[in-house]
Amino acid sequence: MRLRALLDTDALGLKLLGGEDELDRGVRGVMTTDLRDPSRYLSGGELVLTGLAWRRDAADSEPFVRILVQAGVAALAAGEAELGDVPDDLVVACARHRLPLFAVHESVAFATITEHVVRQVSGERAGDLAAVVDRHRRMMTSGPAGGGPDVVLDLLRSDLDLRAWVLSPTGRLIAAPKEDAGAREGAPALSAEACARLAAEHLAAVRTGRRGPHRVVLGQTTYSLFPVRGSGHAPSPAREGRETALSDWLLAVEADAGDWAEERRDLLQGVTQLIAVERDRRDAARTVRRRLAQEVLELVQTGAAPAEIAARLRVAAPVLLPGLGTAPHWQVVVARVEWEDGEDDGGAVTQALLEEILVDPASTGTEPSDRIAVAHTGDEAIALVPLPSVTGEHDDGGDAGVLADALLESVRGPLTAGLDGDGRLTVGVSAAVHSAEGLRGALEEARHARRVAAARPGRVCAAGHQELASHVLLLPFVPDDVRRAFTARLLDPLREYDRRHRAELIPTLEAFLDCDGSWTRCASRLHLHVNTLRYRVGRIEQLTGRDLSRLEDKLDFFLALRMS
C-alpha cells in the first residue's frame, strides 16, 4: 500500500509534517519502537511508529532518523501523547533525510494503525496472487481476511481434491482442513508422529540443498512438501538452506507432485505464498512481545535498578498473560544455534526457533504463542516465560513451568534432521523467580545450564537449573583451602608455562571452553589458525594430564577457572 492511502484514512488520525513528495512510497509492514537503535528489527519498507521515549534531548533526533533511513523504512509516525507535539528537531531531521513524517493524534492507538496496515498489505498480496492464478481466484483471495490458512486448505480440498496441512519446522500442526477437526471416514487427521516425520524429512531435504517439492512416503501414503517462506525472511544465498530450514513453515500435500503438470505445481507455489501472508501477520503480532523481552533483557544486562525492571515486568505481564490479576513468576530460557563452520546468525534464527520450541506441541493454529517473549543478543536467543502465581499457596516455583527434560522431547527428531552434519542447538533453563531482583541470576543460571548442555553429545541438547546444583550453584560454599588446592593442581602448570613462554595457555583454555569446544569458533575468536589452536590445546593436555575431549575434564577446567 502507499503512504498516501494512510494519510487519506481519517480513522488513523495521521497529520503530515514533512515528505509530501514521497507519499507514493510503498509500505510493506509496520513496527512500533522506542529503542534508540531499532535497526536489528528492520528489514525495509516499514511504517515505524514511535512514542518518542527514546528522545532525551534535541541531539537524539538526527541519529535516530539516520538509522531509520539506512534501514530503508518507508516513513516515521510519531505519537503526540508523550510530548504533546512532535518536536521541531525531529521534523528538521526527517526533512534533511527526506523521510516522510506523520504526527499521530493522542486519541489514536498505535494498535489501530498496525492492524490497518497489516490488513491492507495482506489483502494486496492476496490480490496480486489472485491475478497470477486467475482460474483459481476464489482460492487465492481467501487469505488471512477470509479465515487464515485453514480456509486455503479447505479450498484445496474442495477445488482440487487435495488434502493438505501446514506444519511448523518442528512438526507442530499449524493448520488443517475442516474435515480433520472430526474423524473423516477412513482417513484420520495427520498424527503427531507423522507431522514430526514430515518435518524431519523437509528439514533434511532443505539442509542438503535438494529442490522442492520434496517427496516423502509414510506407510502407504505419499506426501509432497512445499516450503512456506515469509517475505521478511531473506537469508544470504550461501546460508539460505540452513536458515530457512529452521524458520520456515511447510505445506504437506497428500499427493505425489512429481506426477503433476507444471501449471498445477505453480498453483501450489502460489498457495504457499498466500499462507506466507498469514505467517507475516503472525510475525507482526509477535513484535510487541519481542520488544518487551528485549527491553527487559537490556535492563537486566546493564544492571538497572530492580524497581525499573519491575516496572517493565508490570507492563509485560498483561500482554503475555491477559486477565492475570497477580504478578507471575518468571523463567529464563537461553538457546543457541552453532554451525560447524563457525558462522553466526546473530540470534535471529535461534529467536524464531525458540519461539516455536516453547509452544505447547499439542496446540494447533497460528496464535498459541501469546505467552512467549523472546529477545536475541549476540549469538543467543533469550526467552522470558511468565508463570501464573498460585493464589493462596506458598509456591516457590519448584519444578513448575518449563522443564528442560521435556522441552525438546517432541522436536528433537525434526531438529536433529535439520542440523545433522551442520550445526547444534543447545538450550538452558533457569528456575522460576518471583521478582525483578532474581532475573539477573536466572539469566546467568540459564546460560550456565546451556553450557552444560553444550558439553553433551548430540545435535539437540538441553539442561535445566537442577543440573547446576552439583557445581555452579555450590561454588560459593567451597572452602577456600579446597578451592586453592583444586585450582592450583589444574591451573598452576599452565600459569607457570605462560609466565616463562608467554604462550597464553590460560586465555586459550578460557576461550576454548567458552566456545564449547568448537575449534573454528575458538580459533576465530583468538585470531589464530586452527592448527595453532590445536597445538596450544595439546600443550594444555600435556602439562595437566587431562583430555579436553572428555566431558569430565572440561567440567574440571571450567570449575577451576570459575573458582580461581
Coordinates of C-alpha atoms in Angstrom, one line a residue:
M1 CA 0.0 0.0 0.0
R2 CA 1.0 3.6 -0.4
L3 CA 1.7 6.2 2.2
R4 CA -0.9 8.5 0.5
A5 CA -3.6 5.9 1.3
L6 CA -2.7 6.1 5.0
L7 CA -3.0 9.8 5.0
D8 CA -6.4 9.7 3.3
T9 CA -7.8 7.3 6.0
D10 CA -9.3 9.7 8.6
A11 CA -9.7 7.0 11.3
L12 CA -5.9 6.7 11.6
G13 CA -5.6 10.3 12.8
L14 CA -2.4 11.0 10.8
K15 CA -1.1 14.5 10.1
L16 CA 1.7 15.0 7.5
L17 CA 4.6 17.0 8.9
G18 CA 7.0 16.6 6.1
G19 CA 7.7 14.5 3.0
E20 CA 4.8 15.4 0.7
D21 CA 6.8 14.5 -2.4
E22 CA 7.4 11.0 -1.0
L23 CA 3.8 9.9 -0.4
D24 CA 3.9 7.4 -3.3
R25 CA 6.3 5.2 -1.3
G26 CA 5.1 1.6 -0.7
V27 CA 4.5 0.3 2.8
R28 CA 5.3 -3.4 3.3
G29 CA 4.8 -3.6 7.1
V30 CA 4.7 -1.8 10.4
M31 CA 6.8 -1.7 13.5
T32 CA 6.4 0.0 16.9
T33 CA 9.6 1.0 18.7
D34 CA 11.0 3.3 21.4
L35 CA 14.5 1.9 21.1
R36 CA 17.3 4.4 20.3
D37 CA 18.6 1.9 17.6
P38 CA 15.9 -0.4 16.3
S39 CA 17.9 -1.3 13.1
R40 CA 18.2 -5.0 14.1
Y41 CA 14.4 -5.4 13.8
L42 CA 14.0 -3.5 10.5
S43 CA 14.1 -5.1 7.0
G44 CA 13.0 -2.1 4.9
G45 CA 9.6 -0.7 3.8
E46 CA 8.1 -0.4 7.3
L47 CA 6.0 2.4 8.7
V48 CA 7.8 3.0 12.0
L49 CA 5.5 4.1 14.9
T50 CA 7.2 5.7 18.0
G51 CA 6.1 7.2 21.2
L52 CA 9.4 9.2 21.4
A53 CA 10.5 7.6 24.6
W54 CA 14.0 7.3 23.0
R55 CA 14.4 11.1 22.8
R56 CA 16.1 12.7 25.7
D57 CA 17.1 15.9 24.0
A58 CA 17.2 17.5 20.6
A59 CA 20.5 15.9 19.7
D60 CA 18.9 12.5 19.7
S61 CA 16.7 13.1 16.6
E62 CA 19.3 13.2 13.9
P63 CA 21.0 9.8 14.7
F64 CA 17.6 8.1 15.2
V65 CA 16.3 9.3 11.8
R66 CA 19.6 8.4 10.1
I67 CA 19.3 4.8 11.4
L68 CA 15.8 4.5 10.0
V69 CA 16.8 5.9 6.6
Q70 CA 19.8 3.5 6.4
A71 CA 17.4 0.6 7.2
G72 CA 15.1 1.7 4.3
V73 CA 11.9 2.4 6.2
A74 CA 9.0 4.0 4.3
A75 CA 8.1 6.6 6.9
L76 CA 8.0 7.6 10.5
A77 CA 4.9 8.3 12.6
A78 CA 5.4 9.9 16.0
G79 CA 2.7 9.9 18.7
E80 CA 1.7 13.2 20.3
A81 CA 0.6 11.6 23.6
E82 CA 4.1 11.8 25.3
L83 CA 5.2 15.4 24.4
G84 CA 2.1 17.0 23.2
D85 CA 3.6 17.9 19.8
V86 CA 6.2 16.4 17.6
P87 CA 9.4 18.3 18.4
D88 CA 10.9 20.6 15.7
D89 CA 14.3 18.9 15.8
L90 CA 12.6 15.6 14.6
V91 CA 10.8 17.5 11.9
V92 CA 14.1 19.0 10.7
A93 CA 16.0 15.7 10.8
C94 CA 13.3 14.0 8.7
A95 CA 13.2 16.8 6.2
R96 CA 17.0 16.6 5.9
H97 CA 16.9 12.9 5.1
R98 CA 13.7 13.0 3.0
L99 CA 11.9 10.7 5.4
P100 CA 8.1 11.3 5.5
L101 CA 7.0 12.2 8.9
F102 CA 3.5 11.9 10.4
A103 CA 2.0 13.0 13.7
V104 CA -0.4 10.5 15.4
H105 CA -3.2 12.1 17.4
E106 CA -3.1 11.2 21.0
S107 CA -6.6 9.6 20.7
V108 CA -5.4 7.0 18.2
A109 CA -3.8 3.9 19.4
F110 CA -0.7 2.5 17.6
A111 CA -2.5 -0.8 17.6
T112 CA -5.2 0.7 15.3
I113 CA -2.7 1.8 12.8
T114 CA -0.8 -1.5 12.9
E115 CA -4.0 -3.5 12.4
H116 CA -5.0 -1.3 9.4
V117 CA -1.6 -1.6 7.7
V118 CA -1.3 -5.4 8.2
R119 CA -4.8 -5.9 6.9
Q120 CA -4.2 -3.7 3.8
V121 CA -0.8 -5.2 3.0
S122 CA -2.1 -8.8 3.4
G123 CA -5.1 -8.1 1.2
E124 CA -2.9 -6.6 -1.5
R125 CA -0.6 -9.6 -1.5
A126 CA -3.5 -11.9 -1.8
G127 CA -5.0 -9.9 -4.6
D128 CA -1.7 -9.9 -6.5
L129 CA -1.6 -13.7 -6.3
A130 CA -5.2 -13.9 -7.5
A131 CA -4.2 -12.1 -10.7
V132 CA -1.4 -14.6 -11.3
V133 CA -3.6 -17.7 -11.0
D134 CA -6.9 -16.3 -12.3
R135 CA -8.8 -19.6 -12.8
H136 CA -8.4 -20.3 -9.0
R137 CA -9.3 -16.7 -8.0
R138 CA -11.5 -17.8 -5.1
M139 CA -8.7 -19.8 -3.5
M140 CA -6.1 -17.0 -3.9
T141 CA -8.3 -14.2 -2.5
S142 CA -9.2 -16.2 0.7
G143 CA -6.1 -15.2 2.6
P144 CA -6.0 -14.0 6.3
A145 CA -9.0 -11.8 5.9
G146 CA -11.0 -14.8 4.9
G147 CA -10.0 -17.1 7.8
G148 CA -6.3 -17.8 7.5
P149 CA -4.6 -20.8 6.1
D150 CA -7.4 -23.2 7.2
V151 CA -9.6 -21.6 4.5
V152 CA -7.0 -22.1 1.8
L153 CA -6.7 -25.8 2.8
D154 CA -10.4 -26.2 2.7
L155 CA -10.4 -24.8 -0.8
L156 CA -7.6 -27.1 -1.9
R157 CA -9.8 -29.9 -0.8
S158 CA -13.0 -28.7 -2.5
D159 CA -11.5 -27.3 -5.7
L160 CA -8.5 -29.7 -6.4
D161 CA -9.4 -32.7 -4.2
L162 CA -6.1 -32.3 -2.3
R163 CA -5.7 -32.9 1.4
A164 CA -3.0 -30.6 2.9
W165 CA -1.7 -29.4 6.2
V166 CA 0.6 -26.5 7.3
L167 CA 3.3 -27.5 9.7
S168 CA 6.0 -25.7 11.7
P169 CA 9.7 -26.6 11.2
T170 CA 9.4 -28.6 14.5
G171 CA 6.4 -30.6 13.2
R172 CA 3.7 -28.8 15.1
L173 CA 0.3 -28.7 13.3
I174 CA -0.5 -25.1 12.4
A175 CA -3.5 -25.5 10.1
A176 CA -5.6 -28.4 8.8
P177 CA -8.7 -28.7 6.7
K178 CA -12.0 -28.7 8.5
E179 CA -12.5 -32.4 7.9
D180 CA -9.6 -33.1 10.3
A181 CA -11.5 -31.5 13.2
G182 CA -13.5 -34.7 13.4
A183 CA -12.9 -38.2 12.1
R184 CA -13.3 -38.3 8.3
E185 CA -14.4 -41.8 7.2
G186 CA -11.4 -44.0 6.5
A187 CA -8.9 -41.0 6.7
P188 CA -8.0 -39.8 10.2
A189 CA -6.2 -36.5 10.8
L190 CA -2.5 -36.3 10.4
S191 CA -0.9 -37.8 13.5
A192 CA 1.7 -36.1 15.7
E193 CA 4.2 -38.8 14.7
A194 CA 3.5 -38.2 11.0
C195 CA 3.9 -34.5 11.4
A196 CA 7.3 -34.9 13.1
R197 CA 8.4 -37.4 10.4
L198 CA 7.4 -35.0 7.6
A199 CA 9.1 -32.0 9.3
A200 CA 12.3 -34.1 9.7
E201 CA 12.3 -35.1 6.1
H202 CA 11.6 -31.5 5.0
L203 CA 14.5 -30.1 7.2
A204 CA 16.9 -32.7 5.9
A205 CA 16.0 -32.1 2.3
V206 CA 16.3 -28.3 2.6
R207 CA 19.6 -28.6 4.5
T208 CA 21.2 -30.8 1.9
G209 CA 20.1 -28.4 -0.9
R210 CA 17.5 -30.6 -2.6
R211 CA 15.0 -28.7 -4.7
G212 CA 11.3 -28.8 -3.7
P213 CA 8.7 -30.0 -3.6
H214 CA 10.1 -33.0 -1.6
R215 CA 8.5 -36.4 -2.0
V216 CA 8.1 -38.4 1.2
V217 CA 6.4 -41.8 1.7
L218 CA 5.0 -42.7 5.1
G219 CA 3.5 -46.2 5.1
Q220 CA 1.3 -46.4 2.0
T221 CA 0.8 -42.6 1.7
T222 CA 2.9 -40.3 -0.5
Y223 CA 3.3 -36.6 0.5
S224 CA 4.8 -33.6 -1.3
L225 CA 6.4 -30.9 0.9
F226 CA 6.4 -27.3 -0.2
P227 CA 8.3 -24.6 1.9
V228 CA 6.3 -21.6 3.1
R229 CA 8.6 -18.6 3.2
G230 CA 7.5 -15.3 4.7
S231 CA 8.5 -12.1 2.9
G232 CA 10.6 -10.9 5.9
H233 CA 13.0 -13.9 5.6
A234 CA 15.8 -13.1 3.3
P235 CA 19.0 -15.0 4.2
S236 CA 22.1 -14.8 2.1
P237 CA 22.3 -17.3 -0.7
A238 CA 25.3 -19.0 0.9
R239 CA 23.3 -19.7 4.0
E240 CA 19.8 -20.0 2.7
G241 CA 19.4 -23.7 3.2
R242 CA 20.3 -23.8 6.9
E243 CA 18.5 -20.6 7.9
T244 CA 15.2 -21.3 6.1
A245 CA 15.2 -24.9 7.1
L246 CA 14.9 -23.9 10.8
S247 CA 12.5 -21.0 10.4
D248 CA 10.0 -21.8 7.5
W249 CA 6.7 -23.4 7.7
L250 CA 5.9 -26.2 5.2
L251 CA 2.8 -27.2 3.3
A252 CA 2.4 -31.0 3.3
V253 CA 0.1 -32.2 0.5
E254 CA -1.2 -35.8 0.3
A255 CA -0.1 -36.4 -3.3
D256 CA 2.9 -37.0 -5.5
A257 CA 3.7 -33.7 -7.1
G258 CA 6.2 -35.4 -9.4
D259 CA 3.2 -36.6 -11.4
W260 CA 1.7 -33.1 -11.8
A261 CA 1.7 -30.7 -14.7
E262 CA 3.8 -27.6 -14.4
E263 CA 0.6 -25.5 -14.1
R264 CA -0.6 -27.4 -11.0
R265 CA 2.8 -27.2 -9.3
D266 CA 2.8 -23.4 -10.0
L267 CA -0.6 -23.1 -8.4
L268 CA 0.6 -24.8 -5.2
Q269 CA 3.6 -22.5 -5.1
G270 CA 1.1 -19.6 -5.2
V271 CA -0.8 -21.2 -2.3
T272 CA 2.3 -21.3 -0.2
Q273 CA 2.7 -17.5 -0.9
L274 CA -0.9 -17.0 0.4
I275 CA -0.1 -18.9 3.5
A276 CA 3.1 -16.8 3.9
V277 CA 0.9 -13.8 4.2
E278 CA -0.5 -15.4 7.4
R279 CA 3.0 -16.1 8.5
D280 CA 3.9 -12.4 8.1
R281 CA 0.8 -11.4 10.0
R282 CA 1.8 -13.7 12.9
D283 CA 5.3 -12.3 12.9
A284 CA 4.0 -8.8 13.0
A285 CA 1.8 -9.7 16.0
R286 CA 5.0 -11.0 17.8
T287 CA 6.7 -7.7 17.5
V288 CA 5.3 -6.3 20.8
R289 CA 6.2 -9.4 22.8
R290 CA 9.7 -9.4 21.3
R291 CA 10.2 -5.7 22.1
L292 CA 9.1 -6.3 25.7
A293 CA 11.6 -9.1 26.1
Q294 CA 14.3 -7.0 24.6
E295 CA 13.7 -4.1 26.9
V296 CA 13.6 -6.2 30.0
L297 CA 16.8 -8.1 28.9
E298 CA 18.7 -4.8 28.2
L299 CA 17.7 -3.5 31.7
V300 CA 18.8 -6.8 33.3
Q301 CA 22.2 -6.9 31.5
T302 CA 23.0 -3.3 32.1
G303 CA 22.4 -3.6 35.9
A304 CA 19.3 -1.4 36.0
A305 CA 17.6 -0.9 39.4
P306 CA 15.2 -3.6 40.3
A307 CA 12.4 -1.1 40.6
E308 CA 12.9 -0.1 36.9
I309 CA 12.9 -3.8 35.8
A310 CA 9.8 -4.5 37.9
A311 CA 8.0 -1.6 36.2
R312 CA 8.8 -3.1 32.7
L313 CA 7.6 -6.5 34.0
R314 CA 4.3 -5.0 35.1
V315 CA 3.9 -3.8 31.5
A316 CA 4.8 -7.2 30.1
A317 CA 2.5 -9.3 32.4
P318 CA -0.9 -8.2 30.9
V319 CA 0.4 -8.6 27.4
L320 CA 1.7 -12.1 28.0
L321 CA -1.0 -13.3 30.4
P322 CA -4.2 -11.3 29.6
G323 CA -6.6 -11.1 32.6
L324 CA -4.0 -12.1 35.1
G325 CA -4.7 -10.5 38.4
T326 CA -1.4 -11.0 40.2
A327 CA 2.2 -10.7 39.1
P328 CA 3.6 -14.1 37.7
H329 CA 6.8 -15.9 38.4
W330 CA 9.3 -15.8 35.5
Q331 CA 11.6 -18.3 34.0
V332 CA 14.5 -17.6 31.6
V333 CA 15.4 -19.9 28.7
V334 CA 18.6 -19.4 26.7
A335 CA 19.2 -21.1 23.3
R336 CA 22.0 -21.0 20.8
V337 CA 22.4 -22.5 17.3
E338 CA 26.1 -23.1 16.5
W339 CA 27.2 -24.0 13.0
E340 CA 30.1 -26.3 12.3
D341 CA 31.8 -23.8 10.1
G342 CA 31.8 -21.2 12.9
E343 CA 29.2 -18.9 11.2
D344 CA 26.9 -16.9 13.4
D345 CA 23.3 -16.0 12.6
G346 CA 23.2 -13.2 15.2
G347 CA 20.5 -14.9 17.1
A348 CA 17.6 -14.1 14.7
V349 CA 17.1 -17.7 13.5
T350 CA 17.5 -19.0 17.0
Q351 CA 14.9 -16.5 18.2
A352 CA 12.3 -17.8 15.8
L353 CA 13.2 -21.4 16.6
L354 CA 13.0 -20.8 20.4
E355 CA 9.6 -19.2 20.0
E356 CA 8.3 -22.3 18.3
I357 CA 10.0 -24.7 20.7
L358 CA 8.3 -23.1 23.7
V359 CA 4.8 -23.6 22.2
D360 CA 2.9 -26.5 23.6
P361 CA 3.4 -29.2 21.0
A362 CA -0.2 -30.3 21.4
S363 CA -1.5 -26.9 20.5
T364 CA -2.6 -26.0 16.9
G365 CA -3.1 -22.8 15.0
T366 CA -1.1 -19.7 14.4
E367 CA -1.7 -18.0 17.8
P368 CA -0.6 -20.4 20.6
S369 CA 2.5 -18.4 21.4
D370 CA 0.8 -15.3 23.0
R371 CA 2.7 -16.0 26.3
I372 CA 6.1 -16.2 24.7
A373 CA 8.5 -13.2 24.6
V374 CA 11.9 -13.9 23.0
A375 CA 14.7 -11.5 22.5
H376 CA 18.1 -12.1 21.0
T377 CA 21.5 -10.7 21.8
G378 CA 24.8 -11.6 20.2
D379 CA 24.5 -15.2 19.1
E380 CA 21.9 -16.4 21.6
A381 CA 18.1 -16.1 22.0
I382 CA 16.7 -15.4 25.4
A383 CA 13.0 -16.1 26.4
L384 CA 11.2 -14.5 29.2
V385 CA 8.5 -17.0 30.2
P386 CA 5.7 -16.0 32.6
L387 CA 4.3 -18.5 35.0
P388 CA 1.0 -17.6 36.7
S389 CA 1.1 -17.2 40.5
V390 CA -0.8 -19.8 42.5
T391 CA -3.1 -17.8 44.8
G392 CA -3.2 -19.0 48.4
E393 CA -0.3 -21.3 48.0
H394 CA 3.3 -20.9 49.2
D395 CA 4.8 -21.7 45.8
D396 CA 8.5 -21.2 45.3
G397 CA 8.4 -22.1 41.6
G398 CA 9.8 -25.6 42.2
D399 CA 9.7 -27.7 39.1
A400 CA 6.7 -25.8 37.7
G401 CA 6.9 -24.2 34.3
V402 CA 9.3 -25.1 31.5
L403 CA 11.3 -28.3 32.2
A404 CA 14.5 -28.9 30.3
D405 CA 13.9 -32.7 30.0
A406 CA 10.5 -32.2 28.3
L407 CA 11.2 -29.1 26.3
L408 CA 12.9 -30.8 23.4
E409 CA 11.1 -34.1 23.6
S410 CA 8.7 -33.6 20.7
V411 CA 11.1 -31.5 18.5
R412 CA 14.4 -33.5 18.8
G413 CA 13.8 -35.7 15.8
P414 CA 12.9 -32.9 13.3
L415 CA 15.6 -30.6 14.5
T416 CA 18.3 -33.3 14.6
A417 CA 17.5 -33.9 10.9
G418 CA 17.7 -30.2 10.2
L419 CA 21.1 -29.8 11.9
D420 CA 22.8 -33.1 11.2
G421 CA 26.3 -32.6 9.9
D422 CA 25.9 -28.8 10.0
G423 CA 25.2 -27.5 13.5
R424 CA 23.9 -27.9 17.0
L425 CA 21.1 -26.5 19.2
T426 CA 21.7 -26.2 22.9
V427 CA 19.2 -24.9 25.4
G428 CA 19.4 -23.9 29.1
V429 CA 16.5 -23.4 31.5
S430 CA 16.5 -21.4 34.8
A431 CA 14.5 -22.0 37.9
A432 CA 11.4 -19.8 38.4
V433 CA 12.0 -16.4 40.1
H434 CA 9.4 -14.2 41.8
S435 CA 10.8 -10.7 41.4
A436 CA 12.9 -8.4 39.3
E437 CA 15.8 -8.9 41.6
G438 CA 16.0 -12.6 40.6
L439 CA 16.1 -12.1 36.8
R440 CA 19.8 -11.4 36.6
G441 CA 20.6 -14.6 38.4
A442 CA 18.1 -16.5 36.4
L443 CA 19.7 -15.3 33.2
E444 CA 23.2 -16.4 34.4
E445 CA 21.7 -19.7 35.6
A446 CA 20.1 -20.4 32.2
R447 CA 23.4 -19.5 30.4
H448 CA 25.3 -21.9 32.7
A449 CA 22.8 -24.6 32.0
R450 CA 23.1 -24.1 28.3
R451 CA 26.9 -24.6 28.6
V452 CA 26.3 -27.9 30.4
A453 CA 24.0 -28.9 27.5
A454 CA 26.7 -27.9 25.0
A455 CA 29.2 -30.3 26.7
R456 CA 27.0 -33.2 25.8
P457 CA 27.0 -35.2 22.6
G458 CA 24.1 -34.9 20.2
R459 CA 22.7 -32.2 17.8
V460 CA 19.9 -31.1 20.1
C461 CA 20.5 -30.8 23.9
A462 CA 19.0 -29.1 26.9
A463 CA 19.9 -28.8 30.6
G464 CA 17.9 -27.3 33.5
H465 CA 18.8 -25.5 36.6
Q466 CA 18.6 -28.7 38.6
E467 CA 21.7 -29.9 36.9
L468 CA 23.7 -27.0 38.2
A469 CA 23.2 -27.8 41.8
S470 CA 26.3 -30.0 41.9
H471 CA 28.8 -27.4 40.8
V472 CA 27.9 -23.8 39.7
L473 CA 25.4 -23.0 42.5
L474 CA 27.7 -24.6 45.1
L475 CA 30.9 -22.8 44.2
P476 CA 30.4 -20.0 46.8
F477 CA 30.3 -22.7 49.5
V478 CA 33.5 -24.5 48.6
P479 CA 36.1 -23.9 51.4
D480 CA 39.0 -21.6 50.5
D481 CA 41.7 -24.2 51.1
V482 CA 39.8 -26.8 48.9
R483 CA 39.3 -24.1 46.2
R484 CA 43.0 -23.2 46.2
A485 CA 44.2 -26.8 46.1
F486 CA 41.8 -27.7 43.2
T487 CA 42.7 -24.7 41.1
A488 CA 46.4 -25.0 41.8
R489 CA 46.5 -28.6 40.7
L490 CA 44.9 -27.8 37.3
L491 CA 46.0 -24.2 36.5
D492 CA 49.4 -23.7 38.1
P493 CA 51.3 -25.7 35.5
L494 CA 49.6 -23.5 32.8
R495 CA 50.3 -20.3 34.6
E496 CA 54.0 -21.2 35.1
Y497 CA 54.3 -22.1 31.4
D498 CA 52.6 -18.9 30.4
R499 CA 55.0 -16.9 32.7
R500 CA 58.1 -18.5 31.1
H501 CA 57.0 -18.7 27.4
R502 CA 54.2 -16.1 27.1
A503 CA 52.1 -18.9 25.5
E504 CA 48.7 -17.6 26.6
L505 CA 47.5 -21.1 27.5
I506 CA 45.1 -19.8 30.2
P507 CA 43.3 -17.4 27.8
T508 CA 43.2 -20.1 25.2
L509 CA 41.6 -22.6 27.7
E510 CA 39.0 -20.0 28.7
A511 CA 38.1 -19.2 25.1
F512 CA 38.0 -22.9 24.2
L513 CA 35.6 -23.7 27.0
D514 CA 33.5 -20.6 26.3
C515 CA 33.2 -21.7 22.6
D516 CA 32.0 -25.1 23.9
G517 CA 35.0 -26.9 22.3
S518 CA 34.3 -25.6 18.8
W519 CA 37.7 -25.4 17.1
T520 CA 36.6 -23.0 14.3
R521 CA 34.8 -20.5 16.6
C522 CA 37.6 -20.5 19.2
A523 CA 40.3 -20.0 16.5
S524 CA 38.3 -17.2 15.1
R525 CA 37.8 -15.5 18.4
L526 CA 41.5 -15.7 19.2
H527 CA 42.5 -14.8 15.7
L528 CA 44.6 -18.0 15.3
H529 CA 44.9 -20.7 12.7
V530 CA 43.1 -23.8 13.8
N531 CA 46.4 -25.7 13.8
T532 CA 47.9 -23.2 16.2
L533 CA 44.9 -23.7 18.5
R534 CA 45.3 -27.4 18.3
Y535 CA 48.9 -27.1 19.3
R536 CA 48.0 -24.9 22.3
V537 CA 45.3 -27.3 23.5
G538 CA 47.7 -30.2 23.1
R539 CA 50.2 -28.4 25.3
I540 CA 47.5 -27.8 27.9
E541 CA 46.6 -31.5 27.9
Q542 CA 50.3 -32.5 28.1
L543 CA 51.0 -30.2 31.1
T544 CA 47.9 -31.2 33.1
G545 CA 47.5 -34.8 32.1
R546 CA 43.9 -34.1 31.1
D547 CA 41.9 -34.7 27.9
L548 CA 39.8 -31.7 26.7
S549 CA 37.7 -34.0 24.5
R550 CA 36.3 -35.6 27.7
L551 CA 33.3 -34.0 29.4
E552 CA 34.7 -34.7 32.9
D553 CA 37.9 -32.9 32.2
K554 CA 36.1 -29.9 30.5
L555 CA 34.0 -29.5 33.6
D556 CA 37.0 -29.7 35.9
F557 CA 38.8 -27.0 34.0
F558 CA 35.5 -24.9 33.9
L559 CA 35.2 -25.1 37.7
A560 CA 38.9 -24.4 38.2
L561 CA 38.6 -21.2 36.1
R562 CA 35.4 -20.2 37.9
M563 CA 37.0 -20.7 41.4
S564 CA 40.3 -19.0 40.6

